[in-house]
Short mmCIF file of C-alpha atoms in Angstrom, two decimals:
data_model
loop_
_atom_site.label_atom_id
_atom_site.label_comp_id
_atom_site.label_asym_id
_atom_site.label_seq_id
_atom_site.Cartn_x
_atom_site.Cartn_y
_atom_site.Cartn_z
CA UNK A 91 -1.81 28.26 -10.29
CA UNK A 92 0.09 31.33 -8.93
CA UNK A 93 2.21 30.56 -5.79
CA UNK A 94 1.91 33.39 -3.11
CA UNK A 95 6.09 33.80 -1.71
CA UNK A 96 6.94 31.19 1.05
CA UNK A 97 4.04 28.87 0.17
CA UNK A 98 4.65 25.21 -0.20
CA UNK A 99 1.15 24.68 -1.75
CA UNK A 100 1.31 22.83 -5.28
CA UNK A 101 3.29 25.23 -7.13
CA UNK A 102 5.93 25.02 -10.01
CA UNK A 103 8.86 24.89 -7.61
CA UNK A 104 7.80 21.85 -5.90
CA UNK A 105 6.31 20.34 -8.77
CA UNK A 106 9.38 19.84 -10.46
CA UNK A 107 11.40 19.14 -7.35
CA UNK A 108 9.11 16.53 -6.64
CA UNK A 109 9.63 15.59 -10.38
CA UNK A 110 13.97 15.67 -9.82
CA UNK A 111 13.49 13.02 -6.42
CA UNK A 112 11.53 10.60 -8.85
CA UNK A 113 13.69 10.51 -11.71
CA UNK A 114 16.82 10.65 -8.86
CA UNK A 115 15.03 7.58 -6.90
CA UNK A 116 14.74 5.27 -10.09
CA UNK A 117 18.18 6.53 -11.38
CA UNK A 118 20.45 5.64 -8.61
CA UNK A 119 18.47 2.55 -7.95
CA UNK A 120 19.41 1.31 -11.35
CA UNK A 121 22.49 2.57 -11.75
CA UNK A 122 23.27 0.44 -8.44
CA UNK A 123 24.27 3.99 -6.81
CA UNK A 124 22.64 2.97 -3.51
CA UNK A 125 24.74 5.23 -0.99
CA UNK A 126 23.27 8.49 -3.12
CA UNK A 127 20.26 6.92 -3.45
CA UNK A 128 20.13 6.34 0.49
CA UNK A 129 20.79 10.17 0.77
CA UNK A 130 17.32 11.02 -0.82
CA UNK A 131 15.63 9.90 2.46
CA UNK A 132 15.33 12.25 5.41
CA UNK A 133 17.41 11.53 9.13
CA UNK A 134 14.62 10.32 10.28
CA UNK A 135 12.29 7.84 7.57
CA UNK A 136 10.48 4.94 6.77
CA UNK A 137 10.52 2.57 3.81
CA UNK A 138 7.77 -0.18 3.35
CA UNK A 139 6.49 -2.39 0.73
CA UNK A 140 2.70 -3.26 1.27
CA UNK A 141 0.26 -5.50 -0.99
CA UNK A 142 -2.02 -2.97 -2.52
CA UNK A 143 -4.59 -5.46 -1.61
CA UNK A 144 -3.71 -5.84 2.29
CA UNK A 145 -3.61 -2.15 1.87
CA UNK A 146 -7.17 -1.82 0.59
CA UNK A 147 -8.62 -3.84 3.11
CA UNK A 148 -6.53 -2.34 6.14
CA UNK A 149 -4.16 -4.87 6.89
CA UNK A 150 -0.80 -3.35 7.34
CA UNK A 151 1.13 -6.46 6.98
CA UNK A 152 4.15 -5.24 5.24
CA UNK A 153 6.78 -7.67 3.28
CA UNK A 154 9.35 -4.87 3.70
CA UNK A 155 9.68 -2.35 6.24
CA UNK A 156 12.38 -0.09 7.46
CA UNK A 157 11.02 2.04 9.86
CA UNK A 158 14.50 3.79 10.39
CA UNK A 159 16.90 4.78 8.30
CA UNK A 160 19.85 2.40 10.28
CA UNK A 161 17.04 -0.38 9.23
CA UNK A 162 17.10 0.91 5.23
CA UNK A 163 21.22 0.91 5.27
CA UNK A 164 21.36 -2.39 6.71
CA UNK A 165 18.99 -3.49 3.66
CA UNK A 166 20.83 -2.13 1.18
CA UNK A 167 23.96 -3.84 2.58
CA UNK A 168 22.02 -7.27 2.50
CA UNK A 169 21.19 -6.23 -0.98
CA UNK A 170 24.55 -5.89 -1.85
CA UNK A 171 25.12 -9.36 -1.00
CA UNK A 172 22.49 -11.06 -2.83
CA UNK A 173 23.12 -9.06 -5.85
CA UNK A 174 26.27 -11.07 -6.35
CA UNK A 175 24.34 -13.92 -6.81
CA UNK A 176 21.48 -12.37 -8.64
CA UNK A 177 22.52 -10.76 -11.53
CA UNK A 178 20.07 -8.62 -13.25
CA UNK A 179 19.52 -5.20 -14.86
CA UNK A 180 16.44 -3.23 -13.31
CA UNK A 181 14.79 -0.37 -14.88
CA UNK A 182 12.33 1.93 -13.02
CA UNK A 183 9.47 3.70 -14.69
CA UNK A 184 8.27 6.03 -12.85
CA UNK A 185 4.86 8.15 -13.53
CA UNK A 186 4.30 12.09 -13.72
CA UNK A 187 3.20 12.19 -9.62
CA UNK A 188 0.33 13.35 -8.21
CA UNK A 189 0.48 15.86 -5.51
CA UNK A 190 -2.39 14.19 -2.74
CA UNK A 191 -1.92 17.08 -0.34
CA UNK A 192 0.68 20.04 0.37
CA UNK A 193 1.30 22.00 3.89
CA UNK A 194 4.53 23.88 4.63
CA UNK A 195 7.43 22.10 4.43
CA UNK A 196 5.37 18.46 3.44
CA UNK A 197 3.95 17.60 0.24
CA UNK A 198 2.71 14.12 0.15
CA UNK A 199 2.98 12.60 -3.23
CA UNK A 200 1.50 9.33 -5.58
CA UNK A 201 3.08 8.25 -8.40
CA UNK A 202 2.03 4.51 -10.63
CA UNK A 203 5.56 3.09 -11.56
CA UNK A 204 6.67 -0.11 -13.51
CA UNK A 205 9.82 -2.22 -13.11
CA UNK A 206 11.56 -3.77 -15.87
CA UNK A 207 14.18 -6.87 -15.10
CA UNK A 208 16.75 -7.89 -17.56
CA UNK A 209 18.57 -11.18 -17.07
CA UNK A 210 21.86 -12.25 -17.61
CA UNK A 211 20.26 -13.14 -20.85
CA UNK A 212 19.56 -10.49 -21.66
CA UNK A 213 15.28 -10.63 -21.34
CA UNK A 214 13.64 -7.54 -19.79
CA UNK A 215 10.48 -8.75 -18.60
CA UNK A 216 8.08 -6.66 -16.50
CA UNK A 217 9.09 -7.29 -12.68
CA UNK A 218 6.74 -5.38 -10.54
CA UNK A 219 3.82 -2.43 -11.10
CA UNK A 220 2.99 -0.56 -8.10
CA UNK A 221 2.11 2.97 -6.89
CA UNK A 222 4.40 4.75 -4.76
CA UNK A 223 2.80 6.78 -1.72
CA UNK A 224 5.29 9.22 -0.39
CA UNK A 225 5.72 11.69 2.08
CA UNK A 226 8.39 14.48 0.85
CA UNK A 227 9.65 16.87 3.45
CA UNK A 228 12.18 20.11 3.09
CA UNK A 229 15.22 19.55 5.11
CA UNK A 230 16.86 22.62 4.50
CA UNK A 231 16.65 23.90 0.82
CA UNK A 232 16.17 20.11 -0.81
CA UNK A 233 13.49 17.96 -1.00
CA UNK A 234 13.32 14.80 0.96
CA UNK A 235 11.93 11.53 1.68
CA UNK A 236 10.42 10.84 5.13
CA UNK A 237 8.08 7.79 4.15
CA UNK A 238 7.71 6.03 1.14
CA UNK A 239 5.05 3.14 0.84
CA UNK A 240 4.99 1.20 -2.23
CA UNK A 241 1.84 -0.21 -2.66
CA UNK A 242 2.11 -3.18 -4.56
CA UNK A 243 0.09 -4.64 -7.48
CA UNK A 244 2.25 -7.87 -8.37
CA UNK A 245 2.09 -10.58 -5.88
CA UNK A 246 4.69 -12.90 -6.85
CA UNK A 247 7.83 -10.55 -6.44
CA UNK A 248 10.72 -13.47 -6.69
CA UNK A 249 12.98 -11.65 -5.43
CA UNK A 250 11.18 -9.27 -3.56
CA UNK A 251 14.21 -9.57 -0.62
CA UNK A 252 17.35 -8.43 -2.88
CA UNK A 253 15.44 -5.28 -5.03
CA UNK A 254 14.29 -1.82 -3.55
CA UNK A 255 11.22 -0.84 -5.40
CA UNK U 8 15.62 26.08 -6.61
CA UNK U 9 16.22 29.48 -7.46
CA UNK U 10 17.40 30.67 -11.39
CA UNK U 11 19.59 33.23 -11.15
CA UNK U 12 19.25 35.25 -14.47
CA UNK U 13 20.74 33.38 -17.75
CA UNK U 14 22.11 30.50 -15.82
CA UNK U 15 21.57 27.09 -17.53
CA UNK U 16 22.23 25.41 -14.30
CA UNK U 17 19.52 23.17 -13.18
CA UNK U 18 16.10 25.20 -13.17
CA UNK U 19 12.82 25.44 -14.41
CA UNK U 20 13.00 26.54 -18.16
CA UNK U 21 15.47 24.04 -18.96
CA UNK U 22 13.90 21.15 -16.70
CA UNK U 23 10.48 22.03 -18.96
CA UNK U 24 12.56 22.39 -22.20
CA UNK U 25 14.30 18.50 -21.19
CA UNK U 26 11.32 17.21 -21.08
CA UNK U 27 9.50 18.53 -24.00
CA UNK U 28 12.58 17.69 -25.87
CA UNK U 29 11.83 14.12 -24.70
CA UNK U 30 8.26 14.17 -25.47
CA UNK U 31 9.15 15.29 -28.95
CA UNK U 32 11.38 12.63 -29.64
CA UNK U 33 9.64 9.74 -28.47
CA UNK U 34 5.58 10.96 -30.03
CA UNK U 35 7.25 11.84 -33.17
CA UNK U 36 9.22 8.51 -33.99
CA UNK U 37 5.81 6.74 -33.27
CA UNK U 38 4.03 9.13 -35.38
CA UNK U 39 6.98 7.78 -37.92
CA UNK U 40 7.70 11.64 -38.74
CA UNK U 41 11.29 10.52 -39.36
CA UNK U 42 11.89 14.37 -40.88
CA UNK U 43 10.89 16.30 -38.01
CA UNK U 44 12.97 13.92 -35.28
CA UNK U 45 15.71 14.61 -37.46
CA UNK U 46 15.20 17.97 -36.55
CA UNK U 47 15.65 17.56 -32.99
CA UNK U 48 19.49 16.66 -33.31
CA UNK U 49 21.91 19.06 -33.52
CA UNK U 50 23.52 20.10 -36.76
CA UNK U 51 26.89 18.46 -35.40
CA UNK U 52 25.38 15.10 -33.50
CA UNK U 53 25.97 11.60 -32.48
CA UNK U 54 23.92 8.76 -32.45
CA UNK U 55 24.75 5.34 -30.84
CA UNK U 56 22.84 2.37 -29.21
CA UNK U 57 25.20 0.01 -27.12
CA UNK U 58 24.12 -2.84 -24.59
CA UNK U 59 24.24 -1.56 -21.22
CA UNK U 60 26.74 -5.06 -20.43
CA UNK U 61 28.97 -3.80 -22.65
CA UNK U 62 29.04 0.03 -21.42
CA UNK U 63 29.25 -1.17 -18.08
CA UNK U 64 32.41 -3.36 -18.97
CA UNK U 65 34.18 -0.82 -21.22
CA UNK U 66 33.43 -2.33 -24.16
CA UNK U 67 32.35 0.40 -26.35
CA UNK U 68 31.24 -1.56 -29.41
CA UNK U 69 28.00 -0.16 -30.49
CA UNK U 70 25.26 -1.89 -32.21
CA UNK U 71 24.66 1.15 -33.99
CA UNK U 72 26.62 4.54 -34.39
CA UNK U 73 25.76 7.24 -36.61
CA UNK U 74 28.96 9.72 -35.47
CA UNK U 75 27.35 12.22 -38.04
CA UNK U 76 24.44 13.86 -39.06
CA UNK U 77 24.84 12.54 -42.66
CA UNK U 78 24.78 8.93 -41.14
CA UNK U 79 21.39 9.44 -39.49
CA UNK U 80 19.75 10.60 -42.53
CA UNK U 81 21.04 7.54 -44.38
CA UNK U 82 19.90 5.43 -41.57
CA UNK U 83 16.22 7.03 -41.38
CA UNK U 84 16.30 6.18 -45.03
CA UNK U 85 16.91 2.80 -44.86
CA UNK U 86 14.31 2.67 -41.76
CA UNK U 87 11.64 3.73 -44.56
CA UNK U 88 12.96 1.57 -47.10
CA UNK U 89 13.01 -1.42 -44.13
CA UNK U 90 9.74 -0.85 -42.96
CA UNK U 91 7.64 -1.38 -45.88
CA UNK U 92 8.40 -5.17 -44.88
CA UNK U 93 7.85 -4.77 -41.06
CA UNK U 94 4.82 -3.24 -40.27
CA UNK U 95 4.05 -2.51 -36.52
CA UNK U 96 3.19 0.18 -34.01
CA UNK U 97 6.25 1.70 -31.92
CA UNK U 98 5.03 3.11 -28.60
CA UNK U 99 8.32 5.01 -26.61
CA UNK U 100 7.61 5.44 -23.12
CA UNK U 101 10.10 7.71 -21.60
CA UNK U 102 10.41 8.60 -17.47
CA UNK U 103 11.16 11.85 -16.25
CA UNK U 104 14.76 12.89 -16.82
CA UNK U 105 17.52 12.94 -14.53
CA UNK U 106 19.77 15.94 -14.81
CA UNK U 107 23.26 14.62 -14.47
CA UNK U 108 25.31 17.45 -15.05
CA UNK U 109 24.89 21.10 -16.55
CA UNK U 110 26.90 24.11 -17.89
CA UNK U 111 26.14 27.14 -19.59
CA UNK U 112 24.92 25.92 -23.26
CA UNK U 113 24.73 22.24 -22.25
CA UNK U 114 22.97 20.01 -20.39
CA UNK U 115 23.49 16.29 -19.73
CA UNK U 116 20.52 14.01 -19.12
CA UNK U 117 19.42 10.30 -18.37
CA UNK U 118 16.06 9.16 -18.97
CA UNK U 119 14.87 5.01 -18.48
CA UNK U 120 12.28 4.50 -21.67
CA UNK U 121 10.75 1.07 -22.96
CA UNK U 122 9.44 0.71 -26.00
CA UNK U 123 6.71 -1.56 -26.63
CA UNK U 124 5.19 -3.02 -30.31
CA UNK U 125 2.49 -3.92 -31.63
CA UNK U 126 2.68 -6.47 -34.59
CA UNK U 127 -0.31 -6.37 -37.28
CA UNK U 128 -2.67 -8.96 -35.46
CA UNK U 129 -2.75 -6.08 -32.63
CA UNK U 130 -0.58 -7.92 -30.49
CA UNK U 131 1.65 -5.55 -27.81
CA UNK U 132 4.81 -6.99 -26.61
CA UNK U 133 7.92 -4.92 -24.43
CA UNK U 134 10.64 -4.86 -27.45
CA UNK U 135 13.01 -3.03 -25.37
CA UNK U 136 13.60 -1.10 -22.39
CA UNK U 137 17.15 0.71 -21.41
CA UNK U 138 18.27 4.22 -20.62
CA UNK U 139 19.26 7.22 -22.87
CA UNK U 140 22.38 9.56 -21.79
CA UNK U 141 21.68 12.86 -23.47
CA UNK U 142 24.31 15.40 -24.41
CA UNK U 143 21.94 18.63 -25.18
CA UNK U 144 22.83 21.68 -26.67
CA UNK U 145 21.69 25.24 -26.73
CA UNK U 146 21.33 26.08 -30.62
CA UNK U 147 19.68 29.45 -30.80
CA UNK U 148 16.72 29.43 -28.71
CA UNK U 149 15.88 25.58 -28.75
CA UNK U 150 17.49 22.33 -26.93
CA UNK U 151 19.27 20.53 -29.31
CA UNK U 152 20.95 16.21 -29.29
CA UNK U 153 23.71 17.00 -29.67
CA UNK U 154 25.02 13.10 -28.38
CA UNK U 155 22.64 10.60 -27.57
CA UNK U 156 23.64 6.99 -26.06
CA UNK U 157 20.86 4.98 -26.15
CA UNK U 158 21.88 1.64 -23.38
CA UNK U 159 19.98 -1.36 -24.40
CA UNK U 160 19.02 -3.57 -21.46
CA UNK U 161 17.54 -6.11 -23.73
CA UNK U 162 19.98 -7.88 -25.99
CA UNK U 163 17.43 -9.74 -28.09
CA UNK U 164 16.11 -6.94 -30.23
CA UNK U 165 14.87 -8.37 -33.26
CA UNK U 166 14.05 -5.51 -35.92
CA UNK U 167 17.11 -3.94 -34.29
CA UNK U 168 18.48 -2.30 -37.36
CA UNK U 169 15.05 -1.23 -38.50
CA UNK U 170 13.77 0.72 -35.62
CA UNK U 171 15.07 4.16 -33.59
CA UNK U 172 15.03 3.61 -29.95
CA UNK Q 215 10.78 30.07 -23.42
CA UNK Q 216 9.41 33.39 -22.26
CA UNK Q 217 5.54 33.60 -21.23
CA UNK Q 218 3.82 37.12 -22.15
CA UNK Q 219 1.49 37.52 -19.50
CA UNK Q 220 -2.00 35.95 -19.80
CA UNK Q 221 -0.90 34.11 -23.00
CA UNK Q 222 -1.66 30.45 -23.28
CA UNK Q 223 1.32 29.80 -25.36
CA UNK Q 224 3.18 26.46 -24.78
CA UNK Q 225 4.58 27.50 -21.29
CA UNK Q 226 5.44 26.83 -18.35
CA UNK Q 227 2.29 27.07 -15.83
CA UNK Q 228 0.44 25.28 -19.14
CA UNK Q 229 2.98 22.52 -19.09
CA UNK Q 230 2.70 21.86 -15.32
CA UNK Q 231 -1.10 21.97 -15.70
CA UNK Q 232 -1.25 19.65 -18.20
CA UNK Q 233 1.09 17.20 -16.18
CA UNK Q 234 -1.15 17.27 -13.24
CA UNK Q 235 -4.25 17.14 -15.10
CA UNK Q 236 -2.59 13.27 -16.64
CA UNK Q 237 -1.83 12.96 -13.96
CA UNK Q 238 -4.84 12.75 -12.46
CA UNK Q 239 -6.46 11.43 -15.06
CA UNK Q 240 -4.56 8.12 -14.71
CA UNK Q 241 -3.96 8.26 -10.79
CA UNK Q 242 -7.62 8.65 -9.88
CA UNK Q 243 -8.46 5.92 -12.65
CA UNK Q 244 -6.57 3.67 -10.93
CA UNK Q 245 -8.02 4.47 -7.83
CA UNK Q 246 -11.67 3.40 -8.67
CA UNK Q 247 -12.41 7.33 -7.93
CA UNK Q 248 -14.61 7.88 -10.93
CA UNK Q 249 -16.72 10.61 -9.57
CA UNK Q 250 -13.32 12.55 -9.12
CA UNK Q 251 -12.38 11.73 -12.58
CA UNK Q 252 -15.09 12.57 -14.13
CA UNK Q 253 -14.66 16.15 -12.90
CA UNK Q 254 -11.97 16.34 -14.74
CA UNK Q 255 -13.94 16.75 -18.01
CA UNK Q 256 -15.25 19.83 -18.67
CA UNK Q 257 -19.19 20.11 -18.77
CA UNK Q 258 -19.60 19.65 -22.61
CA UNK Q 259 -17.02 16.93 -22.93
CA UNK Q 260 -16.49 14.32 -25.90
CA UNK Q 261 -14.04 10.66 -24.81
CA UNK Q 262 -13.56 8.12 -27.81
CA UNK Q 263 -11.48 5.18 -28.29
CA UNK Q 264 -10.50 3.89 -31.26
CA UNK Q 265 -8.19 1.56 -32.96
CA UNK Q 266 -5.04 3.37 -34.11
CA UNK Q 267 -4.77 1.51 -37.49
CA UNK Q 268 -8.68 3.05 -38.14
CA UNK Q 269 -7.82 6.35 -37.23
CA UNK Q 270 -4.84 5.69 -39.35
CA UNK Q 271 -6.75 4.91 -42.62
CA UNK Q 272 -9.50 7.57 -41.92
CA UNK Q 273 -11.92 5.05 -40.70
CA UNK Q 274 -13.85 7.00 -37.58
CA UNK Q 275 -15.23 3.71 -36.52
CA UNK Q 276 -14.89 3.93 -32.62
CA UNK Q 277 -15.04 1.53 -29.93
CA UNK Q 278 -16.33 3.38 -27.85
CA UNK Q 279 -17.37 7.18 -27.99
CA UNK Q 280 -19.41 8.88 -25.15
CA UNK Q 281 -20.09 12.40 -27.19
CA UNK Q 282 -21.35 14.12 -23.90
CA UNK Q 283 -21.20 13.67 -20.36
CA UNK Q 284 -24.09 11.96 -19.61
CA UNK Q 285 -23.07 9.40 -21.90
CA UNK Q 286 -19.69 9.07 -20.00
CA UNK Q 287 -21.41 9.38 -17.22
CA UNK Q 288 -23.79 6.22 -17.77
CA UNK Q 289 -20.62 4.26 -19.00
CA UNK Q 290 -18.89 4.76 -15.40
CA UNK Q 291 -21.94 3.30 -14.04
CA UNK Q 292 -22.27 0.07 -16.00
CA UNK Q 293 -18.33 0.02 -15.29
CA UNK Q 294 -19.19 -0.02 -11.71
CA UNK Q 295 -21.42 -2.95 -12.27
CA UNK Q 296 -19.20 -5.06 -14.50
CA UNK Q 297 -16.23 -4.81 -12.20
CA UNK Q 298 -18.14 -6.45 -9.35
CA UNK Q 299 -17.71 -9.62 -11.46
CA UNK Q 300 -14.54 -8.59 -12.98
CA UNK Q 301 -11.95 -7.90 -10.05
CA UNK Q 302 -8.63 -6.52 -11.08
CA UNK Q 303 -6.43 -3.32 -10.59
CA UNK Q 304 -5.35 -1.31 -13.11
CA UNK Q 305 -1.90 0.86 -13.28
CA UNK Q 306 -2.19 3.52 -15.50
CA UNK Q 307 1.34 5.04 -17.01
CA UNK Q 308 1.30 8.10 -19.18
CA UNK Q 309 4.27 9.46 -20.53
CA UNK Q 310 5.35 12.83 -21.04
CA UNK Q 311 2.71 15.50 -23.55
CA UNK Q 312 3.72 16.45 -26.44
CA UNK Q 313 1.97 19.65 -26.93
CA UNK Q 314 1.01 19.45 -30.30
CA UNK Q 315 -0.78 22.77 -30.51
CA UNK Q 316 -1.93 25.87 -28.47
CA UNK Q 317 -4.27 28.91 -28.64
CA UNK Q 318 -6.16 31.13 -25.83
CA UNK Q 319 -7.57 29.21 -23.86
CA UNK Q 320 -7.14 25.59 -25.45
CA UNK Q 321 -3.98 23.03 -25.76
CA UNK Q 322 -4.19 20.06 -27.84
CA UNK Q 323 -1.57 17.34 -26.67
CA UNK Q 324 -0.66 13.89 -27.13
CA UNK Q 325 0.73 11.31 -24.17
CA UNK Q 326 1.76 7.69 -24.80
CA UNK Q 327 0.27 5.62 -22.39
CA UNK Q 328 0.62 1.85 -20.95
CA UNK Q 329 -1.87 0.40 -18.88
CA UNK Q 330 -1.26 -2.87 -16.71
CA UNK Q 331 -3.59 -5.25 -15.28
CA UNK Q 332 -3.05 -7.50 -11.93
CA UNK Q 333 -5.31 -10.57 -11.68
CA UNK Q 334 -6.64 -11.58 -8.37
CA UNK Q 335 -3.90 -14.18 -7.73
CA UNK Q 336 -1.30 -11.25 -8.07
CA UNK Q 337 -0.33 -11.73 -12.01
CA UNK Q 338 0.38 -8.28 -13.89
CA UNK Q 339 0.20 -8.20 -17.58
CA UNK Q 340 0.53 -5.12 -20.11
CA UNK Q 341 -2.86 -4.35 -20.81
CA UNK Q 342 -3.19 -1.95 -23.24
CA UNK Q 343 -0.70 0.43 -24.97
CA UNK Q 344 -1.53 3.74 -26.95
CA UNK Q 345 -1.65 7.55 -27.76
CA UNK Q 346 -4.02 10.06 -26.20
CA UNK Q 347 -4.76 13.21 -27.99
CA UNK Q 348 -6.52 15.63 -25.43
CA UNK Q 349 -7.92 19.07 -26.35
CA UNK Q 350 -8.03 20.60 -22.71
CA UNK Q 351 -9.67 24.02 -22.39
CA UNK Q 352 -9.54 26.31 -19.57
CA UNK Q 353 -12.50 26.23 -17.17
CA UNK Q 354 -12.39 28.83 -14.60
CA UNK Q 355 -9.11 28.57 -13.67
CA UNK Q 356 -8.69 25.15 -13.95
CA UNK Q 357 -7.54 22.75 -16.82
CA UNK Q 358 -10.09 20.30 -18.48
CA UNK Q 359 -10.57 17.99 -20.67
CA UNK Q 360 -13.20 18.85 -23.53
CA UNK Q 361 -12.04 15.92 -26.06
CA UNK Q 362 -10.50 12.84 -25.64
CA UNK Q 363 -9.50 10.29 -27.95
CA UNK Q 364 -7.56 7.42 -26.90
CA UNK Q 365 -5.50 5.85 -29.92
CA UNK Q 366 -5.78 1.90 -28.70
CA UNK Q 367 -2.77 -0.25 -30.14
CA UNK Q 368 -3.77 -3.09 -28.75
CA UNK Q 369 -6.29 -4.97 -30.27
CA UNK Q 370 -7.65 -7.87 -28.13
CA UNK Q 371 -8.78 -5.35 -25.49
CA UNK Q 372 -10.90 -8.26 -23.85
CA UNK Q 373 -12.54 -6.21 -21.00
CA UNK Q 374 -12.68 -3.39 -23.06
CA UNK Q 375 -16.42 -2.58 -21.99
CA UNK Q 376 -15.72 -2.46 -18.28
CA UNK Q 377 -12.25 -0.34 -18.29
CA UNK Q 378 -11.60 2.96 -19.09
CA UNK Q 379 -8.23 3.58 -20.78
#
């Protein structure tokens, strides 16, 4: 458990960092912060959303993927859009992570996560369960994401086009 | 990443002390120790639960506001008194906390949480999920509430004026 | 706040340790890597579930308690078995530990927990929701679990024999 200096092996340091993206990722995404929520990812990233089960039996046939960051903006923008016609709360749970494997500079990450979805009703009903598979890189002295997979559980994602998970 | 001595910016001992502030407040309503969660508020606190519609559009009518200490205690009581009637299971689950701003003595949080119950024929449904906005406080050596705003994402909350979120 | 060296207070390495260990616990669950998780328990090793309304009125009737690790070990097997003919994935979230005690060399702590189920045609449903109370004891250097007992809310737990919670 003791971190020799300069290490980026599972320490406390990066533990909670990895912690702070998390909570910052499912934050901004509900509080419909998207630009600062945008800034989490690194220059250069990738977004996808994968069936867990294509993804067990290695078929990489992705309903979402943005495998540049000029690809993620222009999703959030479309997002934007639909969102006026799709009025809902979301709520992001989002699991203590587990740290898969750590070099210098990379830690890659899995968390489990939930999302909740209020209508204008005002009914929260469970929306989506998932693990997120993520690939955190230092770009200067913060953490940030360079690939984040969301393997997911749920199969009938309504409206899978207008949410980030 | 780096504490410099006695700051209460952002850093390890206060992340740790967030979260086992949260981890306090949510196992010990479910463990229906009403005394000791009393304890984790601040002599001089604030308690109020508002939907998150209404925060969002200004409208700062709360569903509940204790603005005192002395109004908590009454309401606690009356959650005793209540819940000879009501008999369930509370189980808070809270997400790692966002830090959302910090000075020296004070730290302001955001955590998502749902809450699910589970009615006497061992039945567990999602009664509410939403986000807390913590003001806490440095009293002595130990994190103190001193404001909580508990947003409600779900309007329809049945037992509302029974049960702490 | 402050750790004394060597002391297994509440602190902060201990807190982190205990994080991953849930962590893993729930992560490796999820990933059908039972082998993995049962390394995780420490060689003389005790896992129980039980009703929380029993516990509640002092009735120790569990419904299920392995009270060694051969024992666990055997149920992971038949698990194996049964899930061939009951195909599902589980999400496991587990909140934030409450540490509800500490002395050298052991922490007893208490995490809420949710579990979710997905069908094969895609359908998640809350599966399960509850309290675990963990005595972990150091092993070496590492963290492990020597007693678990998994508070069930829930009561219709209809695959209860093939799932660990």
């Amino acid at each position: 458990m003791t971190l020799a200096p300069g290490q980026v092996a599972p320490g406390q340091l990066d533990r909670l960092a990895v912690q702070d993206l998390l909570a910052e990722y499912g934050g901004l995404l509900d509080l419909g912060r998207y630009d600062d929520w945008l800034g989490l990812f690194a220059a250069e990233c990738r977004y996808s959303v994968l069936p867990r089960e294509n993804f067990d039996q290695g078929l990489p046939v992705a309903l979402i993927l943005c495998d540049n960051r000029g690809m993620l903006e222009d999703r959030i923008m479309a997002l934007r859009e639909a969102n006026k016609y799709n009025i809902h709360i979301d709520r992001h749970l989002i699991g203590l992570p587990r740290i898969a494997s750590a070099r210098p500079g990379t830690i890659d990450i899995e968390a489990p996560f939930a999302v909740y979805q209020t209508d204008q009703e005002g009914e929260t009903r469970l929306f989506a369960a998932g693990l997120y598979r993520d690939r955190l890189e230092m770009a200067g002295e913060r953490l940030r994401i360079a690939e984040k997979l969301v393997l997911l559980d749920t199969a009938a994602v309504p409206t899978l086009l207008a949410t980030p998970l």
